[in-house]
Short mmCIF file of C-alpha atoms and ligand atoms in Angstrom, two decimals:
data_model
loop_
_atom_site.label_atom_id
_atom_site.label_comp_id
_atom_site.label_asym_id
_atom_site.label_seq_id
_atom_site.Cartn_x
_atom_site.Cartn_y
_atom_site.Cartn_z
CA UNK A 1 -27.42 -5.90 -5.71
CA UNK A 2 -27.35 -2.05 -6.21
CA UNK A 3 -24.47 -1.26 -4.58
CA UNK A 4 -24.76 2.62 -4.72
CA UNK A 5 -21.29 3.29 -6.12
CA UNK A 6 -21.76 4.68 -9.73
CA UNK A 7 -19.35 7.70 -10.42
CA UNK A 8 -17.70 7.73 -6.82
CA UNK A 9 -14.06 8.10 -6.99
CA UNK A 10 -11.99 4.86 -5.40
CA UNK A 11 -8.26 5.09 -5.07
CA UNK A 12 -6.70 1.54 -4.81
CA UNK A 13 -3.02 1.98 -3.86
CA UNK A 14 -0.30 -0.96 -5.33
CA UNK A 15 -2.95 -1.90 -7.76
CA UNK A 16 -0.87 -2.69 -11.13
CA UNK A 17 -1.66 -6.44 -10.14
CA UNK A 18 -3.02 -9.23 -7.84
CA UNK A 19 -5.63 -8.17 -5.40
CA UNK A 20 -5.21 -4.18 -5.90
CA UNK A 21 -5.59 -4.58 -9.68
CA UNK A 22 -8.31 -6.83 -9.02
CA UNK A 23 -9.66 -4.28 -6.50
CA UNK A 24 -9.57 -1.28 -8.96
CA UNK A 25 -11.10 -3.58 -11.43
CA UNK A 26 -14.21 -4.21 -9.53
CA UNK A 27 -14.76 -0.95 -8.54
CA UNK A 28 -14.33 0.24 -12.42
CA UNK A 29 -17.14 -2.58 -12.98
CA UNK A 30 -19.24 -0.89 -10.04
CA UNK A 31 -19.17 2.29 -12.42
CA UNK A 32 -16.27 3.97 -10.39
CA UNK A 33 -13.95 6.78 -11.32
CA UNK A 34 -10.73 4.92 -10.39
CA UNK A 35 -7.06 6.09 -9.09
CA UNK A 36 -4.04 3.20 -9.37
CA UNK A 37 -0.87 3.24 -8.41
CA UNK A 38 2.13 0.64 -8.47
CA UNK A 39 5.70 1.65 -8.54
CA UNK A 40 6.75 -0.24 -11.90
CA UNK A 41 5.16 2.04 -14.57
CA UNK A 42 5.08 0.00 -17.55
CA UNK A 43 2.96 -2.89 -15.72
CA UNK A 44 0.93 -0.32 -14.05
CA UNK A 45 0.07 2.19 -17.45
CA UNK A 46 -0.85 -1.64 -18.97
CA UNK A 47 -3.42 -2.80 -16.39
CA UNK A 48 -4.74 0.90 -16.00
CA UNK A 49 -5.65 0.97 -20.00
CA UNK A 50 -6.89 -2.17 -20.37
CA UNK A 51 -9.63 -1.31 -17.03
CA UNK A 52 -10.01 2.01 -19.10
CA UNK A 53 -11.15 0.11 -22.28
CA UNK A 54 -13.16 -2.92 -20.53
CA UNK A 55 -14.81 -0.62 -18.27
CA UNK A 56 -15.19 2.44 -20.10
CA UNK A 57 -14.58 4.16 -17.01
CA UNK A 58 -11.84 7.52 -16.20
CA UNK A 59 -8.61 5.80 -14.68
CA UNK A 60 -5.81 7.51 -13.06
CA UNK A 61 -2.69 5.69 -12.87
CA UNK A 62 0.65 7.57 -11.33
CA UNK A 63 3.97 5.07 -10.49
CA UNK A 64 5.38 5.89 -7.50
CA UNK A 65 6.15 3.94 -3.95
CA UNK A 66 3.81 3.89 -1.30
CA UNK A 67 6.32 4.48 1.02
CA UNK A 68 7.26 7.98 -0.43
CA UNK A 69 4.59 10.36 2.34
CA UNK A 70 4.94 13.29 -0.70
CA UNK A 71 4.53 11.16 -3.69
CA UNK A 72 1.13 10.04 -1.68
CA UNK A 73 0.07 13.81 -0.83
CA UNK A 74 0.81 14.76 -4.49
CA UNK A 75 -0.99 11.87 -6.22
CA UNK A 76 -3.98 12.27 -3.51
CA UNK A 77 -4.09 15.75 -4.28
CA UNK A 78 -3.78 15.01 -8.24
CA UNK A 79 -7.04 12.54 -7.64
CA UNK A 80 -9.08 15.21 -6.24
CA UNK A 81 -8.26 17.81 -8.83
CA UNK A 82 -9.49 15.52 -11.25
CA UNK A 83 -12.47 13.94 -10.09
CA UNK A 84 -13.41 16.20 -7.58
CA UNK A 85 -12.93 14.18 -4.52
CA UNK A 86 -11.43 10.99 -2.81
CA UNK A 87 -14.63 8.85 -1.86
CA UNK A 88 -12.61 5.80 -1.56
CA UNK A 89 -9.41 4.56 -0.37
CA UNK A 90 -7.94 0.97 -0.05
CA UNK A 91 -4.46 1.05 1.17
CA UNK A 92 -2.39 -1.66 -0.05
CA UNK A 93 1.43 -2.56 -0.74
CA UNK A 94 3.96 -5.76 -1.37
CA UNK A 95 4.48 -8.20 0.83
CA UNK A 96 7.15 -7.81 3.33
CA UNK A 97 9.96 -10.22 3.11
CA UNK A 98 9.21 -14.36 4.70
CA UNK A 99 11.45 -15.04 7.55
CA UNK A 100 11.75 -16.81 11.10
CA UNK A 101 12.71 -13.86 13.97
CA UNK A 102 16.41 -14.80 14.08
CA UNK A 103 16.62 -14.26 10.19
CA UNK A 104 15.10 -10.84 9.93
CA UNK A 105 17.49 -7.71 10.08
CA UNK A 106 16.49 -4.38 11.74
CA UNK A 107 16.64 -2.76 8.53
CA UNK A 108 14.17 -4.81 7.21
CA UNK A 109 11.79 -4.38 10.51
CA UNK A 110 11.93 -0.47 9.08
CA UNK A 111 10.98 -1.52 5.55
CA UNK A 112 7.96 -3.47 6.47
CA UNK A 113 7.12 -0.93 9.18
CA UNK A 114 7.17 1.66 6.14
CA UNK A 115 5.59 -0.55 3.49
CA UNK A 116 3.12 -2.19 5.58
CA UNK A 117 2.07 0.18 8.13
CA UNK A 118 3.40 3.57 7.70
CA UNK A 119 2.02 3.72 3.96
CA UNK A 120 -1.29 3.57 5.52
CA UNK A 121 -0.72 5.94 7.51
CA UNK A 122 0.13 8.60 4.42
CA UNK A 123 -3.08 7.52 2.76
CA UNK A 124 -5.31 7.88 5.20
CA UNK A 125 -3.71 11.27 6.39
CA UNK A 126 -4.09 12.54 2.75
CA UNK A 127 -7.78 11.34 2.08
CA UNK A 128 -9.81 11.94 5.28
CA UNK A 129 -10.05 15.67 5.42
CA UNK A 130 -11.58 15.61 1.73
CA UNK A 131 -14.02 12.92 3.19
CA UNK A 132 -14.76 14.76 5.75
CA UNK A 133 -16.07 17.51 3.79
CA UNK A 134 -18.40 15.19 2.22
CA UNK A 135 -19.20 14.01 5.28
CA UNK A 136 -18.88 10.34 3.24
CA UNK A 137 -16.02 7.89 3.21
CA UNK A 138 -15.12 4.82 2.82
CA UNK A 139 -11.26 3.89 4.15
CA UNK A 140 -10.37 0.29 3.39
CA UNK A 141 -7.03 -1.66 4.33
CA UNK A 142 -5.79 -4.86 2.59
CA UNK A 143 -3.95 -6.42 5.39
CA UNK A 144 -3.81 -10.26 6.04
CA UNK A 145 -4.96 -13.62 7.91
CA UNK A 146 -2.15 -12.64 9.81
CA UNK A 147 -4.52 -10.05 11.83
CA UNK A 148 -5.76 -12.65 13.32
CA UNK A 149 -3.86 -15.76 13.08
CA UNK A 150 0.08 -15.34 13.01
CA UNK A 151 1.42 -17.66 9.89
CA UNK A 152 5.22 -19.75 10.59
CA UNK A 153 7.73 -17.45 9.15
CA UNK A 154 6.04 -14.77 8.35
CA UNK A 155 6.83 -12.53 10.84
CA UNK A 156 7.09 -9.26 9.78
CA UNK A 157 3.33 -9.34 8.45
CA UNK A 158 2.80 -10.81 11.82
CA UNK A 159 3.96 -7.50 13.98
CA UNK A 160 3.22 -4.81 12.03
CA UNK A 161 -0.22 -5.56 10.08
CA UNK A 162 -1.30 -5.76 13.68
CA UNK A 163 -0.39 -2.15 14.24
CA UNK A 164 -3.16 -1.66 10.99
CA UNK A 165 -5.76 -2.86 12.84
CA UNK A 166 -4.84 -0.69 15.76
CA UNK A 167 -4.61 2.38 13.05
CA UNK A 168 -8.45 0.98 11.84
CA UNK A 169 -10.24 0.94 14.82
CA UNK A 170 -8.55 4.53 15.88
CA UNK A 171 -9.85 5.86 12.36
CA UNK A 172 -12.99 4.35 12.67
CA UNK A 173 -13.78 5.62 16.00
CA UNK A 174 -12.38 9.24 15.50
CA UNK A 175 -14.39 9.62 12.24
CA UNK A 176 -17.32 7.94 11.92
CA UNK A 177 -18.86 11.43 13.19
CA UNK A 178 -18.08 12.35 9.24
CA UNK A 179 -19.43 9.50 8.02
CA UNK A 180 -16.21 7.77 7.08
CA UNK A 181 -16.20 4.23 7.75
CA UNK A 182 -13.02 2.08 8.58
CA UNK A 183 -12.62 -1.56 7.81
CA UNK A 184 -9.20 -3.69 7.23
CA UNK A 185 -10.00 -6.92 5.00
CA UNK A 186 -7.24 -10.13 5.92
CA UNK A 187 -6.68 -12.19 2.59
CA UNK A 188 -5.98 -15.87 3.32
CA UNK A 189 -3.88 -17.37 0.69
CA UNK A 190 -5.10 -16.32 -2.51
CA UNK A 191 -3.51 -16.88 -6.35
CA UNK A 192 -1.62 -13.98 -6.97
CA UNK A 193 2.57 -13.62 -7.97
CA UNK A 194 2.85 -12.75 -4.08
CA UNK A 195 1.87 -16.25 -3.20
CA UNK A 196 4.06 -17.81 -6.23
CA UNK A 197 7.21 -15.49 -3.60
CA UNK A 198 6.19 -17.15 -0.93
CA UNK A 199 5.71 -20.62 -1.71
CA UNK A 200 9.13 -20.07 -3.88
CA UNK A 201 11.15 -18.97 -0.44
CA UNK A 202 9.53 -21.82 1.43
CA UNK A 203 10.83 -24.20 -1.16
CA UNK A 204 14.06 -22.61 -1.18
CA UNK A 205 14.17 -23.32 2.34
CA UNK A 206 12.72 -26.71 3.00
CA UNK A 207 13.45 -28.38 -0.21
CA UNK A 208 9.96 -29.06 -1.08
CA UNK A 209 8.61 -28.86 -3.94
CA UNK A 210 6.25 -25.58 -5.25
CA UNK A 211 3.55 -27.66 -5.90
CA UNK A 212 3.21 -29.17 -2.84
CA UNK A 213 3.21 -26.05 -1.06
CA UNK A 214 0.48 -24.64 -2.69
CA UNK A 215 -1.53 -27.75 -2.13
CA UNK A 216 -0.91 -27.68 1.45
CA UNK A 217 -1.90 -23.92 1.73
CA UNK A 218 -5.42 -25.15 -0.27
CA UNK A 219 -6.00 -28.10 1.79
CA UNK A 220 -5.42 -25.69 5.28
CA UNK A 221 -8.83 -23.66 4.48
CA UNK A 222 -12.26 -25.57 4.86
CA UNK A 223 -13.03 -24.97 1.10
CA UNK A 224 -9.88 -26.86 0.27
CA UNK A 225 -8.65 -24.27 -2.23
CA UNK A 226 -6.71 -21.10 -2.64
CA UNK A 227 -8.35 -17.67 -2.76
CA UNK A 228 -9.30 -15.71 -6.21
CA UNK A 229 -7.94 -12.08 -6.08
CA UNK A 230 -11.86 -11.00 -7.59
CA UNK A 231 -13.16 -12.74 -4.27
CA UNK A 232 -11.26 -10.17 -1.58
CA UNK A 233 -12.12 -7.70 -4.48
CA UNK A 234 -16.14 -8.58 -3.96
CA UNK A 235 -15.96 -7.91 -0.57
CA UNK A 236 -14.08 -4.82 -0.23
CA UNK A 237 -16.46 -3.13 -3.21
CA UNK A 238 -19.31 -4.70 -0.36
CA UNK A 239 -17.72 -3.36 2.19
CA UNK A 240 -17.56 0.46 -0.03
CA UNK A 241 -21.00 0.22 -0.59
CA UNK A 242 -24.15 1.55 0.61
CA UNK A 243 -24.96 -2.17 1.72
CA UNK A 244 -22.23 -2.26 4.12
CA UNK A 245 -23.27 0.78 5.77
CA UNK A 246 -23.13 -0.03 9.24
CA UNK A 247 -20.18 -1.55 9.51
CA UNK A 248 -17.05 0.29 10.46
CA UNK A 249 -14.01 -0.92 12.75
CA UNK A 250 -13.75 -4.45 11.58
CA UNK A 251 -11.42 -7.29 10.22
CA UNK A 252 -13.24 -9.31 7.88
CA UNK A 253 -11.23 -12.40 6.68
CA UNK A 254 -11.52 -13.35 2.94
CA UNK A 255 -9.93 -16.70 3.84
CA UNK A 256 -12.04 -19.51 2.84
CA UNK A 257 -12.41 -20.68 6.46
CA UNK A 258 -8.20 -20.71 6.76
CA UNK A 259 -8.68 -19.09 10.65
CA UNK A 260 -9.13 -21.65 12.84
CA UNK A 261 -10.51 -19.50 16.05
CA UNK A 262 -14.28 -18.84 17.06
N1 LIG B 301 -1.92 -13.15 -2.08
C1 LIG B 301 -2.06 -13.62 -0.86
O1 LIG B 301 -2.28 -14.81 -0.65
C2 LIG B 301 -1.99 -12.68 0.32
C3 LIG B 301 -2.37 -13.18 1.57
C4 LIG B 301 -2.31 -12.33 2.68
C5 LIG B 301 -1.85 -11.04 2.53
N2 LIG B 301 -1.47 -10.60 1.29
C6 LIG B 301 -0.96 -9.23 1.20
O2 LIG B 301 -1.76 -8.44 0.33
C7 LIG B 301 -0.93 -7.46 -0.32
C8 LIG B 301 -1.11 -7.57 -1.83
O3 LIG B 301 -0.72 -8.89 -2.20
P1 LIG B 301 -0.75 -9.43 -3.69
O4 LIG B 301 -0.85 -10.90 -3.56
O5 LIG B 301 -1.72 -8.69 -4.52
O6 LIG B 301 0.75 -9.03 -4.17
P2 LIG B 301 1.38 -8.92 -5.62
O7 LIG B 301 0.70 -9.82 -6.58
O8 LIG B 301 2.84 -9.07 -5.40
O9 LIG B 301 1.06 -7.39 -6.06
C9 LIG B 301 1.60 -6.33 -5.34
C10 LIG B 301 1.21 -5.02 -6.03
O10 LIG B 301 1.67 -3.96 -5.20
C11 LIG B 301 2.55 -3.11 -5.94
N3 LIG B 301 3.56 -2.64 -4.97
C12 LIG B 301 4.39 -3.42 -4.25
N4 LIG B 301 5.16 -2.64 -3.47
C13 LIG B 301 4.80 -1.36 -3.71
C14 LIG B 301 5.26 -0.10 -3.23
N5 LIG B 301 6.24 -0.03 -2.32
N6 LIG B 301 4.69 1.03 -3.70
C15 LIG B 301 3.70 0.95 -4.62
N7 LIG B 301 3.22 -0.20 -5.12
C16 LIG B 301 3.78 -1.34 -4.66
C17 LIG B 301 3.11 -3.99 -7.03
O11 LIG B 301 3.58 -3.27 -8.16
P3 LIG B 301 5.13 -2.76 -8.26
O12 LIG B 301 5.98 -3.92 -7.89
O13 LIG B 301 5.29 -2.28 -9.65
O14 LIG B 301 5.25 -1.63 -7.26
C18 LIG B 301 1.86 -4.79 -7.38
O15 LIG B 301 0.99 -4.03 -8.18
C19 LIG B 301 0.51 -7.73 0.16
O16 LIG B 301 0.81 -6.89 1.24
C20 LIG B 301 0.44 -9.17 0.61
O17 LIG B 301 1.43 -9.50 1.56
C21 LIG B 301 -1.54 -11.38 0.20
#
């Protein structure tokens, strides 16, 4: 499938591993120019040279935390001075903490506002006027299931990945006059160290064991397994393309049939 994407310029934000490093990855593949970012810099300067070599492809790599609105507006604006623009943009971050309502703290409710909503925010703010005056651009958000189906104590991605969606359909709406298109992508439970966190605190918790966690997480999605980070990466290089070009607004699950609505 010619997907249209050779030497546009994708920033993946939180991309040093799991599904932004697979992200960045599959865009390098696509022929992309690519931007990464991750706050630990020895993990991230490792995954960004080994796409660099594999792909033989320009890679940007700056550690900083999403969270940080300058650190955004400076490595934005370092992305465009090098390659020229910002075609692409997946926003992306960490996980916020697993909890039930009663255990969560108000200072955490900030955190995962920040990390999971606000960082998208920065991103998006940053990127759109230089899409705009390429009247092209693609703005992609790496949410969760939880979108569309809230998860048992997990309810800070619950709240505030909603508010994404909200953001998503604004953005899409507002600029698809420029030729920007808007999507947010909800991962069901796919293999990555986030999902080794989670199924560690609900262990901690409930006494059972790791393994049968992740089982139980496989057996919830019609195709009976979990998720591989290069599948949520397919779609949102799809989704980037010139084959997803009239789509704009959406949540698209990458859940292997996990949501259970119509
Ligand atoms: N895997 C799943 O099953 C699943 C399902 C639904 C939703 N999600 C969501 O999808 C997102 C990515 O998940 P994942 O599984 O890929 O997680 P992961 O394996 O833990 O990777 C997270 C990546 O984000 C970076 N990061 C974390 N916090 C950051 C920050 N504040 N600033 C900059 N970079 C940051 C990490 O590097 P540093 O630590 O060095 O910063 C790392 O590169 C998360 O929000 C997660 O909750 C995942």
């Amino acid at each position: 499938m010619e997907t249209g994407l050779k030497n546009r310029v994708a920033i993946v934000a939180a991309s040093s591993q799991g599904l932004g490093r697979a992200t960045a990855e599959a865009f390098a593949a696509e022929g992309c120019r690519v931007a990464m970012c991750a706050r630990n810099k020895e993990t991230l300067s490792a995954a960004a040279e080994k796409i660099r070599s594999q792909y033989k492809t320009d890679v940007l790599a700056e550690a900083f935390d999403v969270t940080d609105a300058p650190a955004v507006r400076d490595f934005v604006n370092a992305v465009v001075q090098k390659f020229g623009s910002a075609d692409i943009c997946v926003t992306n971050a960490g996980g916020p903490p697993a909890k039930g309502f009663l255990a969560t703290t108000i200072e955490e409710w900030k955190r995962a506002v920040e990390l999971n909503f606000m960082s998208a925010v920065y991103f998006a703010h940053q990127v759109i006027p230089h899409m705009q005056k390429k009247k092209w651009g693609r703005i992609i958000a790496i949410t969760s299931i939880t979108t569309k189906q809230p998860v048992a104590d997990l309810v800070y991605s619950n709240a505030v990945r909603a508010a994404v969606v909200g953001l998503v359909k604004s953005l899409a709406n507002e600029f698809g006059k420029d030729g920007i298109l808007v999507n947010n992508v909800g991962p069901g439970y796919t293999a990555t160290d986030r999902l080794k966190e989670l199924a560690r605190s609900r262990s901690a918790a409930s006494g059972q064991p790791e393994q049968e966690i992740f089982e139980g997480w496989a057996a919830d999605a019609p195709l009976n397994r979990l998720g591989e980070p290069r599948e949520l990466a397919d779609t949102i290089v799809w989704l980037a393309s010139e084959r997803a070009s009239y789509i704009t607004g959406q949540t698209i699950l990458v859940d292997g049939g996990l949501y259970k609505g119509l």
